[in-house]
Short mmCIF file of C-alpha atoms in Angstrom, two decimals:
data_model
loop_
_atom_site.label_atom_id
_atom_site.label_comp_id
_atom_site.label_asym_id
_atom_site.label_seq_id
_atom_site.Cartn_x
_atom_site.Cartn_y
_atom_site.Cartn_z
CA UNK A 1 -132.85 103.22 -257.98
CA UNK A 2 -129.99 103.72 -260.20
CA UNK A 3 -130.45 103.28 -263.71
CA UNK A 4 -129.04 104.01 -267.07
CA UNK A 5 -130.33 104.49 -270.86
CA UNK A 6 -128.22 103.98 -274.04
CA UNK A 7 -129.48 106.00 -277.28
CA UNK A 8 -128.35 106.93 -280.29
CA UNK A 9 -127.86 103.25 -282.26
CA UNK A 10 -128.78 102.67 -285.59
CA UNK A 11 -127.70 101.91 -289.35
CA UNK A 12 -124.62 103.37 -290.53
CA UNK A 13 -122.43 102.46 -293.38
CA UNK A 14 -118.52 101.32 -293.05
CA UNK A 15 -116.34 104.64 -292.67
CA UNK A 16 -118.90 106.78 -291.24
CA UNK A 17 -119.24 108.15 -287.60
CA UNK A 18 -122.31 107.59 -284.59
CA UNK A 19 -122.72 109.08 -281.59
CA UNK A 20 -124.09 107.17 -278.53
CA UNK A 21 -125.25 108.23 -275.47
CA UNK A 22 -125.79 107.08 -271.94
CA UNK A 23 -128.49 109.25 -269.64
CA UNK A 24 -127.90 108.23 -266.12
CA UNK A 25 -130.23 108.90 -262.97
CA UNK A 26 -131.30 107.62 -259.55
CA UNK A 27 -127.59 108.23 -258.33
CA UNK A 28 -124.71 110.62 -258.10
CA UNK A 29 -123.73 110.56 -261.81
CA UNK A 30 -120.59 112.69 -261.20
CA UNK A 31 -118.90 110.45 -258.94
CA UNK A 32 -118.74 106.68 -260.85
CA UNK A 33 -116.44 105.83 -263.58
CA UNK A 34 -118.53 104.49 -266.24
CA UNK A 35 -117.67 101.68 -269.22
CA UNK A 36 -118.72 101.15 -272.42
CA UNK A 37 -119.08 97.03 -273.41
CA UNK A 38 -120.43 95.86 -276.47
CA UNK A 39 -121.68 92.28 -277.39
CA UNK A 40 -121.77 91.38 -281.35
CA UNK A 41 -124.97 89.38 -282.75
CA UNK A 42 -124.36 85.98 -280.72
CA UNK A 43 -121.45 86.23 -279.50
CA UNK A 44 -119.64 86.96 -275.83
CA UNK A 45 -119.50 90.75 -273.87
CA UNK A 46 -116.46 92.88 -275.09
CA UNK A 47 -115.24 95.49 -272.55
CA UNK A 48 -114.76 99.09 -274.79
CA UNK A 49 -114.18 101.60 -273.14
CA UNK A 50 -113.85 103.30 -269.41
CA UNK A 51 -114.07 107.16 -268.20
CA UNK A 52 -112.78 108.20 -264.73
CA UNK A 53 -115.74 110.41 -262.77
CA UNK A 54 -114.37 113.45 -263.27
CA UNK A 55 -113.65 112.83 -267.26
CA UNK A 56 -109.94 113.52 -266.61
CA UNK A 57 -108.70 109.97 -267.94
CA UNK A 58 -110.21 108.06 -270.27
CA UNK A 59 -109.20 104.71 -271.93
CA UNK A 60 -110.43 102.93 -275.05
CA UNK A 61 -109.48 98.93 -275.56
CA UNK A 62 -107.45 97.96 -278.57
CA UNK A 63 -110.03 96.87 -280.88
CA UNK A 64 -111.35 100.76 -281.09
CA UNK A 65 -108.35 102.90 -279.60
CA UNK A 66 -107.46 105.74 -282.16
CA UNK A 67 -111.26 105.82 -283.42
CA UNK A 68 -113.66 105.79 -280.55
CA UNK A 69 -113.56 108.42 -277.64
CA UNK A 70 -115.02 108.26 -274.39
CA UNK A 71 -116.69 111.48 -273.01
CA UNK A 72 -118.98 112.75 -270.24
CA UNK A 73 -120.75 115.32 -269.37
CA UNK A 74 -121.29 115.60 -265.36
CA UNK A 75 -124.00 118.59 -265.55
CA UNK A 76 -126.44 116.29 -267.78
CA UNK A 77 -125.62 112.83 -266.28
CA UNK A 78 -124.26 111.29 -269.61
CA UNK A 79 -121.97 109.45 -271.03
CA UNK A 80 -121.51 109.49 -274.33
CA UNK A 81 -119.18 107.25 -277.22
CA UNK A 82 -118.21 109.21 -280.27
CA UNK A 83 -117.72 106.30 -283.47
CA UNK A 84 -115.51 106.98 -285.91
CA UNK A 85 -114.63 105.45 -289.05
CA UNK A 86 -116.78 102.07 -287.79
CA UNK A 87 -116.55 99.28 -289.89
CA UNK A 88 -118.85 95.85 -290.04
CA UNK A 89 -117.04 94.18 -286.96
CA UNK A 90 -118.10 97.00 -284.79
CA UNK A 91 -122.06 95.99 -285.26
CA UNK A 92 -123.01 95.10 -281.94
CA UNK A 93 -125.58 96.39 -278.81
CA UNK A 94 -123.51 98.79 -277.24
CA UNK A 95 -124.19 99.08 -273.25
CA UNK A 96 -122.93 101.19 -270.90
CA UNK A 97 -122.45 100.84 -267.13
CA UNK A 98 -120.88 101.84 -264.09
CA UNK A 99 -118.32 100.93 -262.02
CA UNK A 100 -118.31 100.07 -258.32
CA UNK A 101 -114.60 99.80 -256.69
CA UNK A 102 -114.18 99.59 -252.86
CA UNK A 103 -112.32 102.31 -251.54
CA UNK A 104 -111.12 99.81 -248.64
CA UNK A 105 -110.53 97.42 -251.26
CA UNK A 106 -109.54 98.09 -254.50
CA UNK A 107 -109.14 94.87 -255.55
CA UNK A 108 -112.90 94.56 -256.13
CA UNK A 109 -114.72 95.61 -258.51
CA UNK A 110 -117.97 95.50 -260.48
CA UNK A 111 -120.56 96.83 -263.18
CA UNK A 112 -123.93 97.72 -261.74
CA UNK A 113 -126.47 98.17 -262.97
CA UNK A 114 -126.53 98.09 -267.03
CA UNK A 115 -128.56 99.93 -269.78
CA UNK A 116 -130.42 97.94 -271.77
CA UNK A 117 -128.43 98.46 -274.64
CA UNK A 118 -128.74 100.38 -278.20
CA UNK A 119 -128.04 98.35 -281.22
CA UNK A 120 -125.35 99.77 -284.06
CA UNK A 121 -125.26 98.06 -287.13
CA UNK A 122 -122.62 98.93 -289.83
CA UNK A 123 -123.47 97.91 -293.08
CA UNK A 124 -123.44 99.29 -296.74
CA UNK B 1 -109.71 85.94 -278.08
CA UNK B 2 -110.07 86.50 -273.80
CA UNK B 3 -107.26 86.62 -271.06
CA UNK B 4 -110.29 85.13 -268.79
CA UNK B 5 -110.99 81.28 -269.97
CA UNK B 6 -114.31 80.32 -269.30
CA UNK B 7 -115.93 76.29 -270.37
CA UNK B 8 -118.31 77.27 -273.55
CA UNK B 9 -120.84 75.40 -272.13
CA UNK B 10 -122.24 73.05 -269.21
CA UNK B 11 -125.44 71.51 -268.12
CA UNK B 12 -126.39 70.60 -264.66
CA UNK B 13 -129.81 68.48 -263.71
CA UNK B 14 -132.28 70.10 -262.04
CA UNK B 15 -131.61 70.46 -258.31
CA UNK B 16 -128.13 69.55 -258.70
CA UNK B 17 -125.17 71.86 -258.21
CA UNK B 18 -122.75 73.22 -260.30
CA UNK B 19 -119.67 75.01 -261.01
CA UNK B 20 -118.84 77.53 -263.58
CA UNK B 21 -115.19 78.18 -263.13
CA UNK B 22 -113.12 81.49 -264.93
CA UNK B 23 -109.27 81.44 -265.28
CA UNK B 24 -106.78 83.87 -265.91
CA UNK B 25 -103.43 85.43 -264.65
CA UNK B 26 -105.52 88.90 -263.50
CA UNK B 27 -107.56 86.64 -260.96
CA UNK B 28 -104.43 86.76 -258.82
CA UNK B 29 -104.72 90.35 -258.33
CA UNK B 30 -108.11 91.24 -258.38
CA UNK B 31 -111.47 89.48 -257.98
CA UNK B 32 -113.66 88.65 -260.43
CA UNK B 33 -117.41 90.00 -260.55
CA UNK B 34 -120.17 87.71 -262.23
CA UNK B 35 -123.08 88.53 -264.79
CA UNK B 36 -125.92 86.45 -265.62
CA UNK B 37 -127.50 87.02 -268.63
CA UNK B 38 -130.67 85.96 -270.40
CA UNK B 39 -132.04 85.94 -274.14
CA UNK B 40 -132.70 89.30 -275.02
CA UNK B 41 -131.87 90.72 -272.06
CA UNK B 42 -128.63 93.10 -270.41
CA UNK B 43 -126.49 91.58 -268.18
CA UNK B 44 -127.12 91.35 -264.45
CA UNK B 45 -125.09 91.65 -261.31
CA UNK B 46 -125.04 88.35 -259.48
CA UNK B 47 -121.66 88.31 -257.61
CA UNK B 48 -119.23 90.76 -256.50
CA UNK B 49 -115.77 90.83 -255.63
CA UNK B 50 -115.43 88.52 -252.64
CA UNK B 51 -118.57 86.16 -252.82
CA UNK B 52 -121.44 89.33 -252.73
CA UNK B 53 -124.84 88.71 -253.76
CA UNK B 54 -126.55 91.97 -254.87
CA UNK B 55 -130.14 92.07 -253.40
CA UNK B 56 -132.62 89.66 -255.14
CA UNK B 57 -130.19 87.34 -256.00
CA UNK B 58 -130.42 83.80 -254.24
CA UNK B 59 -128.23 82.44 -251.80
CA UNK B 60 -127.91 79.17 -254.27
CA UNK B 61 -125.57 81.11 -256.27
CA UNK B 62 -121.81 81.98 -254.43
CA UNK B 63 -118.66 82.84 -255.67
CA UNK B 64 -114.76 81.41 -254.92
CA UNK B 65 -111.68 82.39 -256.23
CA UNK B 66 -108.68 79.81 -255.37
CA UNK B 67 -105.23 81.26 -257.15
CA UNK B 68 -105.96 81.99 -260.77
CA UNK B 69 -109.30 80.74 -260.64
CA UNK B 70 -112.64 81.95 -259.95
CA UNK B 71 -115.59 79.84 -259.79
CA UNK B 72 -119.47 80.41 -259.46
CA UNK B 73 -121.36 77.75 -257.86
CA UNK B 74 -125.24 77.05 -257.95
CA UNK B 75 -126.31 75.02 -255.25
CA UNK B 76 -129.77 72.95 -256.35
CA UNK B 77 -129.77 74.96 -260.14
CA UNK B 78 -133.37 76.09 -260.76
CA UNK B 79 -134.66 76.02 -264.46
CA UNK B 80 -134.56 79.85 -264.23
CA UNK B 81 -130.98 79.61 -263.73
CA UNK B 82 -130.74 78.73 -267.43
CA UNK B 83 -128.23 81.62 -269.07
CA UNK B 84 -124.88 83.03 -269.96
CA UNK B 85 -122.27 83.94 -267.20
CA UNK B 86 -119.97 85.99 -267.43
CA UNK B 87 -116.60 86.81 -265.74
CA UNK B 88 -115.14 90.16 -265.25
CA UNK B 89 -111.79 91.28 -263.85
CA UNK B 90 -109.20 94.07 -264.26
CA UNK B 91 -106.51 92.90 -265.91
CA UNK B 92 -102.76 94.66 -265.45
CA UNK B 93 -101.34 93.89 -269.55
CA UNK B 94 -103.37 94.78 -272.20
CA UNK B 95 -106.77 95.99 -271.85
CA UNK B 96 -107.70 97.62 -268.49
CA UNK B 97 -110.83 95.70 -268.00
CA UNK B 98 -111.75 91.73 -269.70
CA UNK B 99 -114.50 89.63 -269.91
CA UNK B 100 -114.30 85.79 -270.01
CA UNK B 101 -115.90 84.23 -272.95
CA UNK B 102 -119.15 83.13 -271.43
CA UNK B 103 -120.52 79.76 -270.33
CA UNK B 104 -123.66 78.44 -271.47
CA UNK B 105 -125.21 77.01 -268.48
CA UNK B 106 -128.15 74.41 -269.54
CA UNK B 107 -130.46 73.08 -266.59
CA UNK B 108 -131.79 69.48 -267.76
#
């Protein structure tokens, strides 16, 4: 069964950098492209981030492009977001998951399953 | 703020049905996937792309998508149906990928 595990959350003050990870097993790791979303304290799911399965495109969404990066590494099953320069409105559980797309139909799409989340909090 | 427009919140009696509907340009191209999610707890998988129920999921709970709009239905809502939902869809401006802003569903 697949299943994935964030690590790597914590406290960290404004301007500093976290690394997360995402340890995958039960499935074939290297062929999924996997997301990052993140959900701040009571409020809705934010998509983040997305790495194809070979790690040869990657793609961060406007609210973290030019400080977060998206990387995997296929021989250890795991994703991994690199934080830099994070600032209060980044505090959030970070969760990653992976993506199902038809091959006979592209136009769908899904997440499944989902870690249960690590928790980064940026505060002074 | 979301390219997916979701109702912040709506209630539905017990055993009644109801509709939880998600509306956005991106819907035109691609379906939208749904995610049910509880207090404390990740998001789940309930529907996918056109009207699939992942295993374990009950046959109450469908999915439509009519134009620019997707809806989830809950035929007879259970009191363990209680939860935020969730939209997703790729999108073709912006942002590769966007959520909906969540509806609070309340079971009375």
């Amino acid at each position: 069964q697949a299943q994935l595990v964030e690590s790597g959350g914590g406290v960290v003050q404004p301007g500093r950098s976290l690394r997360l990870s995402c340890a995958a097993s039960g499935f074939t790791f290297s062929v999924y492209a996997m997301h990052w979303v993140r959900q701040a304290p009571g409020k809705g799911l934010e998509w983040v981030a997305v790495i194809s399965y070979d790690g040869s495109k990657n793609y961060c969404g406007d609210s973290v492009r030019g400080r977060f990066t998206v990387s995997r590494d296929n021989s250890k099953n795991t994703l991994y977001l690199e934080m830099n320069s994070l600032r209060a409105e980044d505090t959030a559980l970070y969760y990653c998951a992976r993506e199902i797309t038809l091959t006979t139909e592209p136009r769908e799409s899904w997440f499944d399953p989902w870690g249960q989340g690590t928790l980064v909090t940026v505060s002074s | 703020s979301s390219d997916l427009t979701q109702d912040p919140a709506v209630s539905v009696a017990l055993g009644q049905t109801v509709r939880i509907t998600c509306q956005g340009d991106s819907l035109r191209s691609y379906y939208a996937s749904w995610y049910q999610q509880k207090p404390g707890q990740a998001p789940v998988l309930v529907i996918s792309g056109n009207n699939n129920r992942p295993s374990g999921i009950p046959d109450r709970i469908s999915g439509s998508t009519s134009g620019n709009t997707a809806s989830l239905t809950i035929t007879g809502a259970q009191a363990e149906d209680e939860a935020d939902y969730y939209c997703l869809s790729r999108d073709r401006r912006g942002n590769p990928w966007v959520f909906g802003g969540g509806t609070k569903l309340t079971v009375l």
